[in-house]
Amino acid sequence: MSISEIMTILIFFPMSNHRNFKIFYLGLIWQYHYNDFPALLSYTCFIGVVSSVLPLLLAVRL
């Protein structure tokens, strides 16, 4: 999964009506947007990769 795909999911989460990221990822992204992200990671792997993208995400939000 590319950095831009990970950031897209992380940026879209606050705009959704979901309070819990796990429900958002498994219920919305995994179920309905599987074709939009061809290399979609499992939830556990995605959480592991988020730490490497977090500084970039914070820089974008400033």
N, CA, C and O of each residue as an XYZ file, in Angstrom:
248
protein
N       0.848     -1.163      0.000
C       0.000      0.000      0.000
C       0.898      1.231      0.000
O       1.863      1.301      0.761
N       0.585      2.188     -0.841
C       1.438      3.373     -0.968
C       1.160      4.379      0.151
O       0.132      4.315      0.825
N       2.086      5.293      0.329
C       1.950      6.325      1.355
C       0.733      7.197      1.078
O       0.019      7.577      2.006
N       0.493      7.513     -0.178
C      -0.655      8.360     -0.514
C      -1.979      7.665     -0.198
O      -2.937      8.321      0.209
N      -2.043      6.361     -0.379
C      -3.269      5.621     -0.049
C      -3.496      5.594      1.463
O      -4.625      5.740      1.932
N      -2.427      5.410      2.209
C      -2.535      5.408      3.671
C      -2.982      6.775      4.163
O      -3.859      6.876      5.021
N      -2.379      7.824      3.620
C      -2.753      9.178      4.033
C      -4.186      9.507      3.642
O      -4.884     10.194      4.388
N      -4.636      9.031      2.492
C      -6.019      9.262      2.073
C      -6.987      8.678      3.086
O      -7.962      9.329      3.460
N      -6.731      7.472      3.527
C      -7.603      6.831      4.520
C      -7.561      7.594      5.840
O      -8.601      7.811      6.462
N      -6.374      8.001      6.272
C      -6.248      8.715      7.541
C      -6.882     10.103      7.491
O      -7.428     10.565      8.493
N      -6.817     10.762      6.360
C      -7.432     12.088      6.223
C      -8.948     11.976      6.146
O      -9.663     12.852      6.632
N      -9.435     10.908      5.543
C     -10.879     10.735      5.386
C     -11.567     10.333      6.693
O     -12.760     10.589      6.858
N     -10.848      9.718      7.614
C     -11.464      9.246      8.860
C     -12.163     10.356      9.653
O     -13.315     10.156     10.038
N     -11.546     11.506      9.921
C     -12.262     12.543     10.685
C     -13.493     13.093      9.963
O     -14.399     13.624     10.607
N     -13.537     12.975      8.645
C     -14.689     13.466      7.887
C     -15.853     12.478      7.886
O     -16.969     12.830      7.502
N     -15.597     11.258      8.312
C     -16.660     10.252      8.350
C     -17.444     10.393      9.657
O     -17.056     11.150     10.548
N     -18.521      9.673      9.754
C     -19.343      9.712     10.967
C     -18.920      8.660     11.988
O     -19.618      8.446     12.980
N     -17.812      8.018     11.761
C     -17.359      6.952     12.650
C     -16.532      7.519     13.798
O     -15.715      8.417     13.595
N     -16.741      7.000     14.991
C     -15.959      7.423     16.148
C     -14.757      6.520     16.369
O     -13.752      6.939     16.943
N     -14.864      5.298     15.917
C     -13.848      4.282     16.146
C     -13.148      3.986     14.825
O     -13.808      3.670     13.835
N     -11.812      4.084     14.797
C     -11.081      3.871     13.550
C     -11.184      2.433     13.068
O     -11.229      2.187     11.863
N     -11.221      1.487     13.985
C     -11.308      0.077     13.589
C     -12.625     -0.201     12.868
O     -12.638     -0.897     11.853
N     -13.719      0.330     13.376
C     -15.025      0.164     12.727
C     -15.016      0.865     11.368
O     -15.548      0.338     10.391
N     -14.414      2.046     11.309
C     -14.305      2.783     10.054
C     -13.528      1.984      9.017
O     -13.956      1.860      7.870
N     -12.385      1.443      9.426
C     -11.526      0.725      8.488
C     -12.167     -0.581      8.032
O     -12.232     -0.862      6.835
N     -12.637     -1.370      8.981
C     -13.202     -2.675      8.626
C     -14.605     -2.562      8.034
O     -14.972     -3.328      7.144
N     -15.381     -1.610      8.528
C     -16.763     -1.490      8.079
C     -16.940     -0.692      6.807
O     -17.830     -0.996      6.012
N     -16.124      0.312      6.593
C     -16.300      1.163      5.415
C     -15.224      0.906      4.362
O     -15.538      0.581      3.217
N     -13.983      1.049      4.742
C     -12.892      0.912      3.771
C     -12.782     -0.523      3.278
O     -12.770     -0.765      2.071
N     -12.704     -1.470      4.192
C     -12.501     -2.871      3.813
C     -13.696     -3.411      3.036
O     -13.517     -4.184      2.094
N     -14.912     -3.018      3.415
C     -16.107     -3.564      2.778
C     -16.448     -2.888      1.460
O     -16.733     -3.564      0.471
N     -16.420     -1.559      1.436
C     -16.941     -0.831      0.277
C     -15.873     -0.245     -0.642
O     -16.165      0.043     -1.803
N     -14.665     -0.063     -0.168
C     -13.623      0.562     -0.985
C     -12.463     -0.387     -1.260
O     -11.338      0.054     -1.497
N     -12.731     -1.667     -1.230
C     -11.690     -2.667     -1.474
C     -11.112     -2.515     -2.876
O      -9.909     -2.697     -3.065
N     -11.944     -2.185     -3.862
C     -11.472     -2.015     -5.242
C     -10.683     -0.720     -5.435
O      -9.855     -0.630     -6.342
N     -10.932      0.271     -4.597
C     -10.213      1.545     -4.715
C      -8.771      1.444     -4.214
O      -7.902      2.203     -4.644
N      -8.528      0.515     -3.315
C      -7.193      0.298     -2.753
C      -6.792     -1.145     -3.034
O      -7.054     -2.024     -2.213
N      -6.163     -1.408     -4.176
C      -5.874     -2.791     -4.576
C      -4.933     -3.540     -3.629
O      -5.014     -4.764     -3.526
N      -4.062     -2.841     -2.953
C      -3.123     -3.499     -2.034
C      -3.531     -3.244     -0.582
O      -2.678     -3.015      0.276
N      -4.821     -3.284     -0.315
C      -5.346     -2.979      1.014
C      -4.796     -3.954      2.051
O      -4.820     -5.170      1.860
N      -4.308     -3.400      3.138
C      -3.709     -4.198      4.205
C      -4.770     -4.611      5.220
O      -5.829     -3.990      5.311
N      -4.483     -5.646      5.967
C      -5.367     -6.005      7.074
C      -5.289     -4.886      8.114
O      -4.362     -4.075      8.091
N      -6.250     -4.846      9.010
C      -6.294     -3.788     10.010
C      -5.021     -3.768     10.858
O      -4.461     -2.700     11.106
N      -4.570     -4.917     11.295
C      -3.375     -5.008     12.137
C      -2.133     -4.500     11.411
O      -1.331     -3.770     11.993
N      -1.970     -4.873     10.164
C      -0.823     -4.400      9.377
C      -0.931     -2.903      9.107
O       0.075     -2.194      9.130
N      -2.139     -2.424      8.853
C      -2.341     -0.999      8.589
C      -1.934     -0.167      9.802
O      -1.261      0.854      9.655
N      -2.333     -0.591     10.993
C      -1.973      0.130     12.216
C      -0.456      0.145     12.397
O       0.097      1.137     12.872
N       0.213     -0.924     12.029
C       1.669     -0.970     12.115
C       2.349     -0.009     11.164
O       3.422      0.509     11.474
N       1.747      0.241     10.010
C       2.333      1.120      8.996
C       2.033      2.590      9.294
O       2.776      3.472      8.864
N       0.965      2.854     10.014
C       0.551      4.236     10.285
C       1.649      5.008     11.009
O       1.814      6.204     10.770
N       2.386      4.365     11.871
C       3.427      5.067     12.627
C       4.503      5.666     11.722
O       5.114      6.674     12.077
N       4.737      5.065     10.573
C       5.743      5.610      9.658
C       5.212      6.801      8.862
O       5.996      7.601      8.351
N       3.906      6.923      8.755
C       3.291      7.996      7.967
C       2.828      9.146      8.860
O       2.560     10.239      8.362
N       2.733      8.921     10.147
C       2.196      9.914     11.067
C       2.922     11.259     11.020
O       2.243     12.286     11.001
N       4.259     11.321     11.000
C       4.913     12.636     10.906
C       4.524     13.409      9.639
O       4.352     14.627      9.682
N       4.391     12.712      8.534
C       3.983     13.361      7.290
C       2.550     13.873      7.389
O       2.241     14.961      6.902
N       1.681     13.096      8.014
C       0.292     13.505      8.192
C       0.202     14.743      9.075
O      -0.588     15.645      8.796
N       0.996     14.795     10.126
C       1.000     15.967     10.999
C       1.525     17.200     10.269
O       1.031     18.304     10.498
N       2.500     17.034      9.410
C       3.028     18.157      8.634
C       1.982     18.694      7.666
O       1.917     19.901      7.433
N       1.180     17.827      7.112
C       0.129     18.248      6.180
C      -0.953     19.021      6.917
O      -1.500     19.982      6.376
N      -1.264     18.627      8.117
C      -2.328     19.281      8.888
C      -1.919     20.649      9.411
O      -2.790     21.454      9.740
N      -0.631     20.938      9.498
C      -0.190     22.248      9.974
C      -0.292     23.193      8.841
O       0.025     24.373      8.991
